[in-house]
Short mmCIF file of C-alpha atoms in Angstrom, two decimals:
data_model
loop_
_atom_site.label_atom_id
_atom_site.label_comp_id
_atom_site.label_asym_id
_atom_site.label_seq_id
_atom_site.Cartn_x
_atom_site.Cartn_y
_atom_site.Cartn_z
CA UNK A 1 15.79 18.03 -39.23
CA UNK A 2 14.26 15.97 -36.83
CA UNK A 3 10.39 14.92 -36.73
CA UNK A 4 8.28 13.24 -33.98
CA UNK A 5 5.08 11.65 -35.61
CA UNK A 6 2.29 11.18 -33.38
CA UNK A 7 0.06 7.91 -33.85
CA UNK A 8 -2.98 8.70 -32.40
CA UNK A 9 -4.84 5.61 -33.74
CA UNK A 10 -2.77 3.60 -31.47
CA UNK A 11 -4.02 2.69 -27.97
CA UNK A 12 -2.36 1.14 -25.61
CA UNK A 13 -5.26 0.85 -23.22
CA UNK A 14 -7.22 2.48 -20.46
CA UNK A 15 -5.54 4.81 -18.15
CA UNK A 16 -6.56 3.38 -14.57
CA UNK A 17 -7.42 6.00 -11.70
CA UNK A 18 -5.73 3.86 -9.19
CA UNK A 19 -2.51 4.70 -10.30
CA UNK A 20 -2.61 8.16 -8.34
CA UNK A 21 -3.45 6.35 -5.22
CA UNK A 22 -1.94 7.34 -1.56
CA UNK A 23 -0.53 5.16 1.11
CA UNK A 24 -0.67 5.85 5.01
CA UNK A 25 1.80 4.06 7.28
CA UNK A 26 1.86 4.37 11.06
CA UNK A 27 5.34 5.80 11.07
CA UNK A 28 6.38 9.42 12.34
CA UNK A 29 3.35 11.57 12.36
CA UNK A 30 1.64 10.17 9.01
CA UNK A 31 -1.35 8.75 11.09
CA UNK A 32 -1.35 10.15 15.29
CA UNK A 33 -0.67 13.80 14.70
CA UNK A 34 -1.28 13.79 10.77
CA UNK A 35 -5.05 12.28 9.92
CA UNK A 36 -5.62 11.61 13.13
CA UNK A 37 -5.47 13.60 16.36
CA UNK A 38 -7.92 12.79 19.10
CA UNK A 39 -9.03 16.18 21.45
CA UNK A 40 -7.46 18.24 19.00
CA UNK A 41 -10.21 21.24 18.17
CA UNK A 42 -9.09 20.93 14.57
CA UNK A 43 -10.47 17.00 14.46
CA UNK A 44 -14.13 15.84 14.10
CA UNK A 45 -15.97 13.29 16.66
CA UNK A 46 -13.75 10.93 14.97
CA UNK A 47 -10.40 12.08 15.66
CA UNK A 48 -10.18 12.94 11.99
CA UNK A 49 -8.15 16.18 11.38
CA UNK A 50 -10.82 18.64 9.35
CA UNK A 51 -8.03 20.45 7.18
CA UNK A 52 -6.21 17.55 6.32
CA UNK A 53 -9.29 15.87 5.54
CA UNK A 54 -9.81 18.91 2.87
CA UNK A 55 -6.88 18.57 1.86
CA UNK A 56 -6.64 14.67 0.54
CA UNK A 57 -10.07 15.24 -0.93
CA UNK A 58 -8.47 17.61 -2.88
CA UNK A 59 -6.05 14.84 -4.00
CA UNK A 60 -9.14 12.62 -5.34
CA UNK A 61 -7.17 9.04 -4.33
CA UNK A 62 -8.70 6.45 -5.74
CA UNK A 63 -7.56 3.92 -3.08
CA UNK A 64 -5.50 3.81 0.02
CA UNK A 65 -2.57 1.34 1.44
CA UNK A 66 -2.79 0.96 5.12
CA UNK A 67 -1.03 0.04 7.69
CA UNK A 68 1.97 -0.56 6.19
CA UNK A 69 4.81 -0.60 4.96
CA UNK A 70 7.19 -2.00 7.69
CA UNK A 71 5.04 -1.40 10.57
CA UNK A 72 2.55 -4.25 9.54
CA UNK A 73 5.37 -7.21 10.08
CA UNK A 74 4.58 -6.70 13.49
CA UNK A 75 0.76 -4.90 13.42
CA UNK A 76 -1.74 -7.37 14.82
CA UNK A 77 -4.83 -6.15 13.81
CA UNK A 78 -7.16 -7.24 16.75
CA UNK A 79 -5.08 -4.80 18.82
CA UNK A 80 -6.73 -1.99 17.03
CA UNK A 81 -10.45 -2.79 17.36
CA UNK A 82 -12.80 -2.62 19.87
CA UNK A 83 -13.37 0.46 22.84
CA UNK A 84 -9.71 2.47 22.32
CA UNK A 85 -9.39 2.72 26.29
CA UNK A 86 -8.97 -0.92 26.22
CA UNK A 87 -6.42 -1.32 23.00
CA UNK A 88 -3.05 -2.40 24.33
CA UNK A 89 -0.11 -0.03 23.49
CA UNK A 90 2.60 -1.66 22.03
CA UNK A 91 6.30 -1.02 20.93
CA UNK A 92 6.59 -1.06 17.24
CA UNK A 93 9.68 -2.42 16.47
CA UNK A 94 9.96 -1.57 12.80
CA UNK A 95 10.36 2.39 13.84
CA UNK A 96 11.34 2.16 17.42
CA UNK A 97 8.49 3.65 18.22
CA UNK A 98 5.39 3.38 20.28
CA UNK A 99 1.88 2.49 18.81
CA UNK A 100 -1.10 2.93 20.62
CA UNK A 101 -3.52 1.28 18.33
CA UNK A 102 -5.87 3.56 18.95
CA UNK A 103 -6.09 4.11 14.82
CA UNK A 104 -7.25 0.62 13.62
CA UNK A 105 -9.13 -1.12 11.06
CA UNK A 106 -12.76 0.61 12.04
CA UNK A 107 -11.23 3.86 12.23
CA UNK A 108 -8.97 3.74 8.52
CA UNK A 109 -12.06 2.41 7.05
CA UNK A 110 -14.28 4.96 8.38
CA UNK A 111 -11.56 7.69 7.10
CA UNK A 112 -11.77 6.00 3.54
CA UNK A 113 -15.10 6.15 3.14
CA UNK A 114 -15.15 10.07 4.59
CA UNK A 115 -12.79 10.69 2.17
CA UNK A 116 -14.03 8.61 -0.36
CA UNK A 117 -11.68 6.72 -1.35
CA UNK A 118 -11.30 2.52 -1.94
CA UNK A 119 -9.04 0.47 0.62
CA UNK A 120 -6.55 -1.38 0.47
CA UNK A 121 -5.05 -3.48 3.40
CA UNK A 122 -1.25 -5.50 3.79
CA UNK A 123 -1.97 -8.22 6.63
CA UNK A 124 0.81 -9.09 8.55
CA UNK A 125 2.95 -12.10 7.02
CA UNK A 126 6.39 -11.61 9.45
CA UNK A 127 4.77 -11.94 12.83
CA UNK A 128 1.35 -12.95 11.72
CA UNK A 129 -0.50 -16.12 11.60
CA UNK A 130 -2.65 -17.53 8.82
CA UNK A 131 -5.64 -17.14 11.57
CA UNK A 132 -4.95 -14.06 11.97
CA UNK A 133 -4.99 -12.78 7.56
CA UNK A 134 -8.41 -14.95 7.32
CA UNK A 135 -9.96 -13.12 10.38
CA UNK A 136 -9.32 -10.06 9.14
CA UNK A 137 -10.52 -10.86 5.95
CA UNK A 138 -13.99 -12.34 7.41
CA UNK A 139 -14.00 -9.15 10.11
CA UNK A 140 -14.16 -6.83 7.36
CA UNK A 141 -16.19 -8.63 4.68
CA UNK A 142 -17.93 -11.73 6.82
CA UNK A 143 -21.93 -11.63 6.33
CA UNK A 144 -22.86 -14.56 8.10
CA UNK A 145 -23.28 -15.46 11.56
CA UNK A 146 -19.72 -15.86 12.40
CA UNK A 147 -17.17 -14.74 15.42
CA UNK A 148 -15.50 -12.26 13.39
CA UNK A 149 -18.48 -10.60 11.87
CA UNK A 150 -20.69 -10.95 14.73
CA UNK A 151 -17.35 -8.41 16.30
CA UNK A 152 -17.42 -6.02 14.24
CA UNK A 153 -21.48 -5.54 14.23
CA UNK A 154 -20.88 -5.67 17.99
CA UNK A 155 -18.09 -2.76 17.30
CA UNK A 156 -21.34 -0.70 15.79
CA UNK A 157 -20.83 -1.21 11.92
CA UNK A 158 -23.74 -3.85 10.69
CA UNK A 159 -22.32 -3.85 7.07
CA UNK A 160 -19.78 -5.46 5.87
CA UNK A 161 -17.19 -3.08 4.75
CA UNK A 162 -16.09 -5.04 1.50
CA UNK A 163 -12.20 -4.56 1.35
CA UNK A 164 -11.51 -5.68 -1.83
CA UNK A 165 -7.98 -4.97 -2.53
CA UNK A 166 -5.39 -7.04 0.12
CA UNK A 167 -1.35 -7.46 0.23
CA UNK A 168 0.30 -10.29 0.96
CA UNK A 169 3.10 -9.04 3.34
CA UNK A 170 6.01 -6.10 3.18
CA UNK A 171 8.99 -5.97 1.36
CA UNK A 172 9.13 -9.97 2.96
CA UNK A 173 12.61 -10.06 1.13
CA UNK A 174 14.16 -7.02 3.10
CA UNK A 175 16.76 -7.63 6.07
CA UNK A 176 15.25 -4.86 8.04
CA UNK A 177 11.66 -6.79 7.65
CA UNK A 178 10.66 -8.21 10.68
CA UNK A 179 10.34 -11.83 9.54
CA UNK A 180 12.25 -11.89 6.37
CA UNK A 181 11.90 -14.85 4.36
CA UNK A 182 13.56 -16.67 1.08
CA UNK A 183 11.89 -16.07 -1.86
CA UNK A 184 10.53 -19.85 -1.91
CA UNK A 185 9.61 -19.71 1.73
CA UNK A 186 7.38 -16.78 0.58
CA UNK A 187 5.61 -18.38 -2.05
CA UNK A 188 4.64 -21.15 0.45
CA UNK A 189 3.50 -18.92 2.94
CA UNK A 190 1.74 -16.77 1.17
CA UNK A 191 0.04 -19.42 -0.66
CA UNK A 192 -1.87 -20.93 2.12
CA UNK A 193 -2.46 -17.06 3.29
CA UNK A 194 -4.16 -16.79 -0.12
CA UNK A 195 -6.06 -19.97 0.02
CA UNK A 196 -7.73 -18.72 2.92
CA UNK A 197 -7.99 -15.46 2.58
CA UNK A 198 -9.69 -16.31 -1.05
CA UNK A 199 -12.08 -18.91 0.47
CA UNK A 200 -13.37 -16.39 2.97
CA UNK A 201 -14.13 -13.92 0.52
CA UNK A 202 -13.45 -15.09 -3.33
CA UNK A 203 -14.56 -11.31 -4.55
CA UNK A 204 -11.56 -10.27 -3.18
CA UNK A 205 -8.18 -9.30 -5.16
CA UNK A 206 -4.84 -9.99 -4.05
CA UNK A 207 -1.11 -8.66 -4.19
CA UNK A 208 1.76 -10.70 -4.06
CA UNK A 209 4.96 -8.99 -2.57
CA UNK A 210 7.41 -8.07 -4.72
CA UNK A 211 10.95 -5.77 -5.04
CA UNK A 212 11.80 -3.81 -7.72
CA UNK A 213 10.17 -5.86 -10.60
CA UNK A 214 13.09 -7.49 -12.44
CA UNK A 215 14.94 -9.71 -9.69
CA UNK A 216 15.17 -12.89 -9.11
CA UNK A 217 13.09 -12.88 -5.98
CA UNK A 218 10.10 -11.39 -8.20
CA UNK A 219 10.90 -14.30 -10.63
CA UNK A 220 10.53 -16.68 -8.41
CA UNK A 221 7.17 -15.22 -6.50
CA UNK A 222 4.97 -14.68 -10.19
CA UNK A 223 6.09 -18.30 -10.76
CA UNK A 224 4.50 -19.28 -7.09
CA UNK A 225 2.31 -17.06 -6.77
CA UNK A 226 0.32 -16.30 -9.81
CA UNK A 227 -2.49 -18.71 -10.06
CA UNK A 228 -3.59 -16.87 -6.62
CA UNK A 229 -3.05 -13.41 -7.22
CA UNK A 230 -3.95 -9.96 -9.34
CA UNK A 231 -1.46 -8.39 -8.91
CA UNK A 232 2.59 -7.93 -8.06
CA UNK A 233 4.07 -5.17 -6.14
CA UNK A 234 6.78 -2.95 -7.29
CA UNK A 235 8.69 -0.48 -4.30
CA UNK A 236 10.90 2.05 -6.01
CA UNK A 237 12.62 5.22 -4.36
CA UNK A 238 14.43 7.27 -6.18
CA UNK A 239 16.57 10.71 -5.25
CA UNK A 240 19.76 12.67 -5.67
CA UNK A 241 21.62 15.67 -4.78
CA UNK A 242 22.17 16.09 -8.40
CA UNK A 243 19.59 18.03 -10.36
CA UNK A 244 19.89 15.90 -13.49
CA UNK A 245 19.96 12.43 -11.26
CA UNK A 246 16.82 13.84 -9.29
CA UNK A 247 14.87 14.53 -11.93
CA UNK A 248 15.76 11.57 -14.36
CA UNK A 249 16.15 8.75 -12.07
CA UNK A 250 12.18 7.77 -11.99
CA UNK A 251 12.98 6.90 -15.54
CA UNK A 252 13.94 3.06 -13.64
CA UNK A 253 10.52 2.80 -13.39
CA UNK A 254 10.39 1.78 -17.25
CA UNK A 255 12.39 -0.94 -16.63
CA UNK A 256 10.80 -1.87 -14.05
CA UNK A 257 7.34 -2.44 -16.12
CA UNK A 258 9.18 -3.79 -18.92
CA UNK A 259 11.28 -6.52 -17.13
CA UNK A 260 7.83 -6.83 -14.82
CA UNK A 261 5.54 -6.91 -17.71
CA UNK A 262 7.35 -9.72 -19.57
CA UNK A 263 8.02 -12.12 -16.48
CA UNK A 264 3.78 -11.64 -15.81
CA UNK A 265 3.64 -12.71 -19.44
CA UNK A 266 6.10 -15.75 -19.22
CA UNK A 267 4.50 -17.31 -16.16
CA UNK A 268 0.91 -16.97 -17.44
CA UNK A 269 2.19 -18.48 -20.91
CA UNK A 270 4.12 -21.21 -18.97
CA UNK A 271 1.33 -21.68 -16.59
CA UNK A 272 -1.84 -21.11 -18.69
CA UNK A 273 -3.28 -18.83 -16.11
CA UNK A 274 -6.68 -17.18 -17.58
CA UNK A 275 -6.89 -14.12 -15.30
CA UNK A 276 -5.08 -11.14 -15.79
CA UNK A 277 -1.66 -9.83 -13.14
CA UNK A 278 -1.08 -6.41 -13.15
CA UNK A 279 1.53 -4.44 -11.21
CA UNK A 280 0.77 -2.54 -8.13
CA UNK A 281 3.60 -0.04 -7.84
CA UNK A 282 2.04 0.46 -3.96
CA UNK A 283 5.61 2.40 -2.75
CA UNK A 284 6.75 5.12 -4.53
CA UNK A 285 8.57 8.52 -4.18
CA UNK A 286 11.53 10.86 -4.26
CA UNK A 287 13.31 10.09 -0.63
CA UNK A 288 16.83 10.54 -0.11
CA UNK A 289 17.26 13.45 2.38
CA UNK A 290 18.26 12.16 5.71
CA UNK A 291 17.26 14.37 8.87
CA UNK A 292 17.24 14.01 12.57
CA UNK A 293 15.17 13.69 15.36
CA UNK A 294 11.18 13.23 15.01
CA UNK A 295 11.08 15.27 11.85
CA UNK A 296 13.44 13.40 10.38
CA UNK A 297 10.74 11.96 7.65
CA UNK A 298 9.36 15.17 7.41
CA UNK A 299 10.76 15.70 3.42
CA UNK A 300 10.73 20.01 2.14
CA UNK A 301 10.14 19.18 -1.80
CA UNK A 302 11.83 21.02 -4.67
CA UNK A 303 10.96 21.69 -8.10
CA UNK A 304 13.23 18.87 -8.86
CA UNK A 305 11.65 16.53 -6.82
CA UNK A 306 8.29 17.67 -8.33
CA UNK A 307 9.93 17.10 -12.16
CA UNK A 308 10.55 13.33 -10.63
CA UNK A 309 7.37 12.96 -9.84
CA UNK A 310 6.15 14.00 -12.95
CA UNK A 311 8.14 11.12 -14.73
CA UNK A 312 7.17 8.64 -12.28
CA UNK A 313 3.48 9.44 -13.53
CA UNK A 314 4.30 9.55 -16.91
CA UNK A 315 5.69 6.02 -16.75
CA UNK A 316 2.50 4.96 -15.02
CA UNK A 317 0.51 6.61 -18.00
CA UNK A 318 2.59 5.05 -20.74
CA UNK A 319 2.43 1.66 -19.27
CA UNK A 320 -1.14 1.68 -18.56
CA UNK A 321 -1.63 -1.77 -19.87
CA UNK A 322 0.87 -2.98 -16.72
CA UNK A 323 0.16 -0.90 -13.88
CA UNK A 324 -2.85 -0.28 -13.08
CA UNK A 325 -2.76 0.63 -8.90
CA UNK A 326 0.10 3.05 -7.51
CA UNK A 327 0.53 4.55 -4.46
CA UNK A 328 2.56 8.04 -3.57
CA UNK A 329 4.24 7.01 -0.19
CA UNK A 330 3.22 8.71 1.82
CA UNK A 331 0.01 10.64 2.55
CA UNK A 332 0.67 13.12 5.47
CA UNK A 333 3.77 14.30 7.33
CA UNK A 334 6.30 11.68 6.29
CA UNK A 335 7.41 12.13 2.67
CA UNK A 336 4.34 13.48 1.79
CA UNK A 337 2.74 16.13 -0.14
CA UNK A 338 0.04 17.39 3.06
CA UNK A 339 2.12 18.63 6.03
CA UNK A 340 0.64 19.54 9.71
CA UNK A 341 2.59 22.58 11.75
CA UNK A 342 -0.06 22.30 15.16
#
């Protein structure tokens, strides 16, 4: 007869809220059309949609991604501040799309704290410039008498808005990344991004990019990488026209913390590094289901898709000690579980 004994003295540690966090990409009709639709008579004097602003507070996320995701290997942030009559549109050449930055960093961190919810931005590291990741750090977070702070008081918010949580580039590794870069060309990259980014603001945390959490690249990056950062990112999607697959496929996800887990271990025994790394699993989700035209990303869920998310969490639960940030991609309208029809 078989048994299952339950130790409930043992602990593992402290489940973190993070880990049922939300990510919003400008891709399909996640942000224009999904949280954000100026004119519409559904939206507030923001451009916020009302009901799908009830909707994610329903949700409770704990912290957001933004902007990307693909799109930010070619976002430059400046684009999106300032009067929106004046913002440049642009083509975004990660979705063959148009973007009319008229959704930018005032307006996502605005729509975190009406929802509230922490954020969490990826600067630019395919197209983007070392200026460029340090100005947006001292835009957001700057309290002195500086260019970039001076802006965004002169933008109307006096404050500084205290991002804490920043990536260090996309999926950098990824042929369809605009900008893709060795694994050692990475690290020495996104070393000087940290440097500076750090030195604007040392309160702030940072995430290095990684894959899937057991290749070589993310070998390679924690060794690099991890006197400067808090955490490592994880992207896993999983999906299958086969019940069983569907449903048991998230159970990679243990091997990712496990194989992720003990190269964060090696490198801060090898390195002596003090501070803790925990993984950021900041992409996740069942996605599989190809469709056409614009509503092509628009994913109809099953109850199998709903049983993989379920062990996705539970892996995030059991490994509580690793992962301690996650985010469901996406939010709204593209693989997501809030949908717009008007």
């Amino acid at each position: 007869m078989a048994r299952i004994k339950l130790d409930l003295d043992r602990k593992i540690g402290s489940v973190d809220r993070r880990i049922y966090g939300g990510f919003a990409e400008h891709l399909g009709r996640c942000i224009y059309g999904g949280i954000y639709e100026e004119g519409s008579p559904l939206s507030d004097e923001h451009g916020f949609r009302r009901d799908v602003m009830e909707a994610v507070r329903a949700l409770r996320l704990p912290i957001l991604r933004w902007p990307g995701g693909n799109f930010v290997s070619g976002y430059h942030w400046t684009d999106g501040i300032g009067p929106c009559e004046k913002r440049p549109r642009k083509v975004d050449l990660a979705w063959f799309s148009e973007e009319s930055n008229r959704f930018g960093t005032d307006e996502f961190i605005e729509y975190c704290r009406t929802i509230d919810t922490e954020p969490y931005i990826c600067v630019n590291m395919g197209t983007g410039t070392l200026d460029e990741a340090q100005a947006w750090v001292e835009y957001c977070n700057g309290t002195g008498n500086t260019y970039w702070a001076n802006l965004r008081r002169q933008n109307g918010h006096e404050e500084p808005y205290n991002v804490k949580y920043w990536g260090l580039g996309n999926e950098m590794y990824g042929p369809w990344q605009i900008g893709r870069l060795n694994a050692h060309d990475y690290v020495k990259k996104a070393i000087e991004f940290a440097k500076v980014m750090k030195w604007t603001d040392p309160a702030i945390e940072l995430v290095s990019c990684g894959e899937i959490g057991w290749t070589e690249w993310d070998r390679i990056v924690l060794e690099g990488l991890a006197p400067y950062v808090n955490y490592h990112s994880v992207h896993i999607y999983t999906g299958s026209d086969d019940y069983y697959s569907n449903v048991f496929a998230p159970h990679q996800t243990e091997r990712a913390l496990r194989n992720c887990q003990a190269l964060i271990d090696n490198v801060r025994f090898t390195q002596n590094i003090a501070h803790p790394i925990y993984v950021a699993y900041d992409e996740w989700n069942v996605w599989f289901r190809a469709r056409e035209h614009e509503t092509g990303l628009e994913e109809r869920y099953t109850l199998a898709d709903a049983l993989a998310i379920a062990t996705y969490l539970n892996s995030f639960v059991r490994h509580c000690n690793t992962v301690k940030i996650a985010d469901l991609a996406q939010l709204v309208n593209v693989i997501a579980p809030i949908f717009t029809n008007k």
